[in-house]
Tab-separated table of C-alpha atoms and ligand atoms in Angstrom:
chain	number	residue	atom	x	y	z
X	1187	MET	CA	-10.033	17.261	21.230
X	1188	ILE	CA	-9.522	14.344	19.065
X	1189	ILE	CA	-6.178	15.168	16.859
X	1190	ARG	CA	-3.183	17.552	18.154
X	1191	THR	CA	-0.204	18.239	16.675
X	1192	GLU	CA	2.433	19.492	18.938
X	1193	ASP	CA	5.340	20.957	17.332
X	1194	LEU	CA	4.622	19.258	13.692
X	1195	SER	CA	7.714	20.150	10.839
X	1196	VAL	CA	7.234	19.126	7.826
X	1197	TYR	CA	10.440	18.451	5.208
X	1198	TYR	CA	10.118	17.711	1.594
X	1199	GLY	CA	14.508	17.398	0.743
X	1200	TYR	CA	16.088	20.431	2.385
X	1201	LYS	CA	13.481	22.226	2.233
X	1202	ASN	CA	11.285	22.984	5.301
X	1203	ILE	CA	7.358	23.449	4.534
X	1204	LEU	CA	5.702	23.532	7.864
X	1205	LYS	CA	7.025	24.518	11.059
X	1206	ASP	CA	6.329	23.986	14.317
X	1207	VAL	CA	2.739	24.176	13.843
X	1208	ASN	CA	0.781	23.377	16.944
X	1209	VAL	CA	-2.829	23.174	16.874
X	1210	THR	CA	-6.019	21.042	18.308
X	1211	PHE	CA	-9.061	19.793	16.118
X	1212	GLU	CA	-12.646	19.785	18.189
X	1213	LYS	CA	-14.570	15.992	17.733
X	1214	ASN	CA	-17.853	16.637	16.011
X	1215	LYS	CA	-16.570	20.421	14.867
X	1216	ILE	CA	-15.494	21.239	11.556
X	1217	THR	CA	-12.574	23.273	11.204
X	1218	ALA	CA	-11.954	25.007	8.306
X	1219	ILE	CA	-7.802	26.080	7.267
X	1220	ILE	CA	-7.293	29.194	5.352
X	1221	GLY	CA	-4.129	30.585	3.850
X	1222	PRO	CA	-2.578	31.628	0.812
X	1223	SER	CA	-1.869	29.641	-2.058
X	1224	GLY	CA	1.621	27.553	-0.975
X	1225	CYS	CA	1.678	28.353	2.607
X	1226	GLY	CA	1.098	24.277	3.705
X	1227	LYS	CA	-2.598	23.673	3.532
X	1228	THR	CA	-2.297	20.352	1.706
X	1229	THR	CA	1.212	19.852	3.433
X	1230	PHE	CA	-0.365	19.443	6.305
X	1231	LEU	CA	-3.483	17.903	5.925
X	1232	LYS	CA	-1.174	15.228	4.071
X	1233	SER	CA	0.484	14.887	7.944
X	1234	LEU	CA	-2.059	13.872	9.134
X	1235	ASN	CA	-2.850	10.346	8.091
X	1236	ARG	CA	0.634	10.188	6.727
X	1237	THR	CA	0.444	10.439	3.062
X	1238	ILE	CA	2.828	12.871	2.869
X	1239	GLU	CA	5.093	10.046	3.216
X	1240	GLU	CA	4.199	8.393	0.018
X	1241	TYR	CA	4.959	11.624	-1.583
X	1242	GLY	CA	8.235	11.633	-0.094
X	1243	GLY	CA	7.666	14.318	2.800
X	1244	LYS	CA	9.401	13.721	6.512
X	1245	THR	CA	7.492	14.800	9.546
X	1246	GLU	CA	9.099	16.114	12.739
X	1247	GLY	CA	7.233	16.559	16.227
X	1248	ASN	CA	4.064	14.401	16.633
X	1249	ILE	CA	0.814	13.978	16.033
X	1250	TYR	CA	-1.892	12.682	18.557
X	1251	LEU	CA	-5.283	10.370	17.390
X	1252	ASN	CA	-7.449	10.452	20.735
X	1253	ASN	CA	-4.180	10.808	22.661
X	1254	GLU	CA	-2.831	8.154	21.026
X	1255	ASP	CA	0.842	8.898	19.232
X	1256	ILE	CA	-0.004	7.849	15.117
X	1257	MET	CA	3.205	6.780	14.591
X	1258	ASN	CA	1.944	3.492	16.830
X	1259	ILE	CA	-1.074	3.269	14.786
X	1260	PRO	CA	-0.885	0.338	11.771
X	1261	VAL	CA	-0.464	2.712	8.783
X	1262	GLN	CA	-3.888	1.649	6.994
X	1263	LYS	CA	-5.545	1.523	10.341
X	1264	LEU	CA	-4.841	5.424	10.770
X	1265	ARG	CA	-5.693	6.168	6.974
X	1266	ASN	CA	-8.956	4.176	7.503
X	1267	ARG	CA	-9.280	6.595	10.560
X	1268	ILE	CA	-8.466	9.353	9.087
X	1269	GLY	CA	-9.811	9.666	5.495
X	1270	MET	CA	-8.978	12.110	3.156
X	1271	VAL	CA	-10.985	13.395	0.067
X	1272	PHE	CA	-8.971	15.577	-2.425
X	1273	GLN	CA	-9.364	18.362	-4.905
X	1274	THR	CA	-10.240	16.481	-8.012
X	1275	PRO	CA	-12.419	13.078	-7.238
X	1276	VAL	CA	-10.906	10.553	-7.551
X	1277	VAL	CA	-13.833	7.562	-8.418
X	1278	PHE	CA	-12.375	4.513	-9.128
X	1279	PRO	CA	-13.459	3.331	-12.701
X	1280	PHE	CA	-16.281	0.826	-12.014
X	1281	SER	CA	-20.015	0.728	-10.759
X	1282	ILE	CA	-21.001	3.655	-8.312
X	1283	TYR	CA	-22.145	0.109	-6.183
X	1284	LYS	CA	-18.817	-0.954	-6.614
X	1285	ASN	CA	-17.138	2.040	-5.186
X	1286	MET	CA	-19.545	1.381	-2.271
X	1287	THR	CA	-18.434	-1.666	-1.499
X	1288	TYR	CA	-14.999	-2.171	-2.616
X	1289	ALA	CA	-13.360	-1.578	0.676
X	1290	PRO	CA	-15.837	-3.216	2.740
X	1291	ILE	CA	-14.730	-6.407	0.371
X	1292	TYR	CA	-11.193	-5.707	0.565
X	1293	TYR	CA	-11.925	-5.936	4.258
X	1294	GLY	CA	-13.325	-8.752	4.246
X	1295	GLU	CA	-17.483	-8.288	4.536
X	1296	ARG	CA	-18.937	-11.480	2.204
X	1297	ASN	CA	-22.317	-11.385	2.999
X	1298	SER	CA	-23.985	-9.655	-0.099
X	1299	GLN	CA	-27.354	-8.183	2.411
X	1300	LYS	CA	-24.961	-6.377	4.326
X	1301	LEU	CA	-23.044	-5.055	1.179
X	1302	LYS	CA	-25.884	-3.735	-0.057
X	1303	GLU	CA	-27.045	-2.345	3.313
X	1304	THR	CA	-23.828	-0.556	3.767
X	1305	ALA	CA	-23.393	0.878	0.461
X	1306	LEU	CA	-27.354	2.397	0.721
X	1307	LYS	CA	-26.324	3.848	3.684
X	1308	TYR	CA	-23.762	5.711	2.827
X	1309	LEU	CA	-24.865	6.518	-0.461
X	1310	LYS	CA	-28.041	8.041	1.513
X	1311	ILE	CA	-25.896	9.783	4.378
X	1312	ALA	CA	-23.687	11.495	1.101
X	1313	GLY	CA	-26.826	12.797	-0.197
X	1314	LEU	CA	-26.401	11.225	-3.521
X	1315	TYR	CA	-29.034	8.184	-3.350
X	1316	GLU	CA	-32.232	9.235	-4.986
X	1317	GLU	CA	-29.855	10.609	-7.898
X	1318	VAL	CA	-28.272	7.844	-8.233
X	1319	LYS	CA	-30.896	4.865	-7.119
X	1320	GLY	CA	-31.816	3.399	-10.543
X	1321	ASP	CA	-28.340	3.395	-11.743
X	1322	LEU	CA	-26.280	1.985	-9.332
X	1323	ASP	CA	-24.546	-0.500	-11.831
X	1324	MET	CA	-24.308	2.838	-13.821
X	1325	GLN	CA	-19.723	3.957	-14.594
X	1326	ALA	CA	-19.088	6.185	-11.648
X	1327	THR	CA	-16.871	8.186	-13.833
X	1328	LYS	CA	-20.374	9.370	-15.811
X	1329	LEU	CA	-21.620	11.070	-13.091
X	1330	SER	CA	-21.294	14.568	-12.825
X	1331	GLY	CA	-18.377	16.416	-10.490
X	1332	GLY	CA	-20.391	17.357	-7.778
X	1333	GLN	CA	-22.111	13.565	-7.952
X	1334	GLN	CA	-18.243	12.047	-8.393
X	1335	GLN	CA	-16.963	14.310	-5.515
X	1336	ARG	CA	-20.222	12.954	-2.936
X	1337	LEU	CA	-19.331	9.775	-4.085
X	1338	VAL	CA	-15.956	9.746	-3.415
X	1339	ILE	CA	-17.115	12.309	0.557
X	1340	ALA	CA	-19.868	8.616	0.475
X	1341	ARG	CA	-17.041	5.739	-0.196
X	1342	CYS	CA	-14.858	7.372	2.480
X	1343	LEU	CA	-17.490	6.731	5.329
X	1344	THR	CA	-17.706	2.740	4.522
X	1345	VAL	CA	-14.064	3.006	6.675
X	1346	ASN	CA	-15.613	4.255	9.414
X	1347	PRO	CA	-13.809	7.097	9.686
X	1348	GLU	CA	-13.487	9.038	12.918
X	1349	VAL	CA	-12.119	12.375	11.011
X	1350	ILE	CA	-12.712	13.432	7.337
X	1351	LEU	CA	-9.929	15.721	5.565
X	1352	LEU	CA	-10.576	17.685	2.346
X	1353	ASP	CA	-8.572	19.930	0.372
X	1354	GLU	CA	-10.477	21.921	-1.843
X	1355	PRO	CA	-13.622	20.212	-2.454
X	1356	CYS	CA	-15.464	22.133	-3.930
X	1357	SER	CA	-12.558	23.995	-5.601
X	1358	ALA	CA	-13.912	22.543	-9.457
X	1359	LEU	CA	-18.053	22.778	-8.988
X	1360	ASP	CA	-20.432	25.109	-9.317
X	1361	ILE	CA	-22.578	27.350	-7.042
X	1362	LYS	CA	-25.374	23.955	-6.348
X	1363	ASN	CA	-23.254	21.117	-6.012
X	1364	THR	CA	-21.397	23.308	-3.329
X	1365	ALA	CA	-24.576	23.753	-1.413
X	1366	ASN	CA	-25.228	20.449	-1.443
X	1367	ILE	CA	-21.559	19.303	0.040
X	1368	GLU	CA	-21.911	22.044	2.292
X	1369	SER	CA	-25.345	21.036	3.708
X	1370	MET	CA	-24.162	17.210	3.822
X	1371	LEU	CA	-21.108	18.454	5.332
X	1372	LEU	CA	-22.713	19.712	8.251
X	1373	GLU	CA	-24.782	17.120	8.748
X	1374	LEU	CA	-21.605	14.864	8.992
X	1375	LYS	CA	-20.130	16.774	11.616
X	1376	LYS	CA	-22.759	14.862	14.127
X	1377	ASP	CA	-20.565	11.981	13.764
X	1378	TYR	CA	-17.566	12.645	12.178
X	1379	THR	CA	-15.034	15.377	13.042
X	1380	ILE	CA	-14.407	17.378	9.507
X	1381	ILE	CA	-11.408	19.128	8.377
X	1382	ILE	CA	-11.220	21.236	5.306
X	1383	VAL	CA	-8.959	23.256	3.730
X	1384	THR	CA	-10.351	26.110	1.279
X	1385	HIS	CA	-9.955	29.301	-0.443
X	1386	ASN	CA	-13.728	30.136	-0.355
X	1387	LEU	CA	-14.019	32.735	2.674
X	1388	ALA	CA	-17.491	32.713	2.289
X	1389	GLN	CA	-17.657	28.473	3.018
X	1390	ALA	CA	-15.378	28.483	5.615
X	1391	LYS	CA	-18.314	31.428	7.005
X	1392	ARG	CA	-21.287	29.618	6.514
X	1393	ILE	CA	-19.592	26.186	8.130
X	1394	ALA	CA	-16.803	25.855	9.753
X	1395	ASP	CA	-16.875	26.171	13.817
X	1396	TYR	CA	-13.656	27.012	14.017
X	1397	VAL	CA	-10.843	28.673	11.415
X	1398	ILE	CA	-7.336	28.361	11.213
X	1399	TYR	CA	-5.511	30.557	9.177
X	1400	MET	CA	-2.044	29.853	7.724
X	1401	GLU	CA	0.836	31.477	6.633
X	1402	ASP	CA	4.257	30.406	4.903
X	1403	GLY	CA	4.485	27.158	6.777
X	1404	THR	CA	3.406	28.368	10.048
X	1405	VAL	CA	-0.500	28.591	12.155
X	1406	VAL	CA	-0.806	32.348	12.343
X	1407	GLU	CA	-3.903	32.632	14.425
X	1408	MET	CA	-6.467	29.757	15.180
X	1409	GLY	CA	-10.284	30.650	17.000
X	1410	LYS	CA	-13.969	30.154	16.756
X	1411	THR	CA	-14.808	31.445	12.965
X	1412	ASP	CA	-16.844	34.414	13.729
X	1413	ASP	CA	-13.506	35.712	16.623
X	1414	ILE	CA	-11.346	34.790	13.364
X	1415	PHE	CA	-13.819	36.990	10.601
X	1416	ASP	CA	-14.826	40.082	12.936
X	1417	CYS	CA	-11.635	40.376	15.494
X	1418	PRO	CA	-8.639	38.826	14.012
X	1419	LEU	CA	-6.074	39.033	16.503
X	1420	ASP	CA	-2.701	39.005	13.751
X	1421	SER	CA	-2.535	41.865	11.568
X	1422	ARG	CA	-1.733	39.215	8.847
X	1423	THR	CA	-5.058	37.499	9.016
X	1424	LYS	CA	-6.450	40.801	8.819
X	1425	GLU	CA	-4.669	41.521	5.742
X	1426	TYR	CA	-5.919	38.050	4.374
X	1427	ILE	CA	-9.220	38.734	4.970
X	1428	THR	CA	-9.840	41.985	3.897
X	1429	TYR	CA	-7.283	40.755	0.698
X	1430	MET	CA	-10.247	37.436	-0.150
X	1431	LYS	CA	-12.823	39.776	0.351
X	1432	ASN	CA	-12.416	42.594	-1.984
Q	2711	ADP	N1	6.080	16.607	-3.593
Q	2711	ADP	C1	6.400	18.144	-3.060
Q	2711	ADP	N2	8.003	18.270	-3.245
Q	2711	ADP	C2	8.483	19.164	-2.820
Q	2711	ADP	N3	8.353	20.454	-2.782
Q	2711	ADP	C3	6.603	20.099	-2.467
Q	2711	ADP	C4	6.085	19.045	-3.070
Q	2711	ADP	N4	4.235	19.075	-2.142
Q	2711	ADP	C5	4.047	20.873	-2.343
Q	2711	ADP	N5	5.552	21.065	-1.743
Q	2711	ADP	C6	5.686	22.693	-1.633
Q	2711	ADP	O1	5.398	22.397	-0.522
Q	2711	ADP	C7	4.792	24.003	-0.197
Q	2711	ADP	C8	3.227	23.729	0.218
Q	2711	ADP	O2	2.656	22.972	-0.549
Q	2711	ADP	P1	1.192	22.873	-0.482
Q	2711	ADP	O3	1.096	22.804	1.197
Q	2711	ADP	O4	0.634	22.194	-1.469
Q	2711	ADP	O5	0.269	23.966	-0.493
Q	2711	ADP	P2	-1.164	24.510	-0.208
Q	2711	ADP	O6	-1.570	23.567	-0.673
Q	2711	ADP	O7	-1.022	25.781	0.506
Q	2711	ADP	O8	-1.584	25.682	-1.249
Q	2711	ADP	C9	4.873	24.685	-1.514
Q	2711	ADP	O9	5.957	25.206	-1.907
Q	2711	ADP	C10	5.396	23.642	-2.663
Q	2711	ADP	O10	6.147	24.177	-3.682
Q	2712	MG	MG1	-3.185	22.689	-1.668
């Protein structure tokens, strides 16, 4: 187990968005979070690395990363250890290469050979290298949506995260780009822990080891992917899965 939440509640002003969430995430596994729109999936992801605070959210309860209370970890360090990728890729308005070296330079790396090694290594891991190797000086904003999403993931890897949070990363992508991201995630889980929000149940089935079903700010059910899809214990999970299938 790498992450554990203990009675996690989140408030926006007086609005109680998450209610006593108790879940665990296993290391080197992919966990998919599913549930109706507005149930708190994004809020939950944002609370795991405290980005929620940037949006004015307040949390109660505890979150542990490797048994360490995240409130005891300097926030920038925490956000490196638990990286987040949003639905719409946010590439920096620089070259592909500069996107990849931005964080390492920020953290003090000055050796250009080392910077290059890092950039190429993670572009390869993200399955983007072959497509962009001749265009590393091209503006990253000129890449296709699917390539930008893979670049953002590659860039997130340059700060050595342990956990990667992905919020509906494929919702704007076509089948081919979605397949690319999925195979990349299956590769990445060997070295990272992955938590992905998806509204695509077929995607959860294809790549997730565990599934969390949320409704109205609470976790209804969590289990192995096959168990959740084939024999959910809670009628609400069953209803949602049946509804989404049709
Ligand atoms: N910054 C915010 N301020 C106030 N309410 C918010 C904010 N962000 C989200 N919410 C509310 O929190 C609830 C959960 O939203 P969200 O976590 O985005 O759900 P999901 O990702 O499951 O669609 C929604 O009712 C939404 O309106
Ligand atoms: Mg959301």
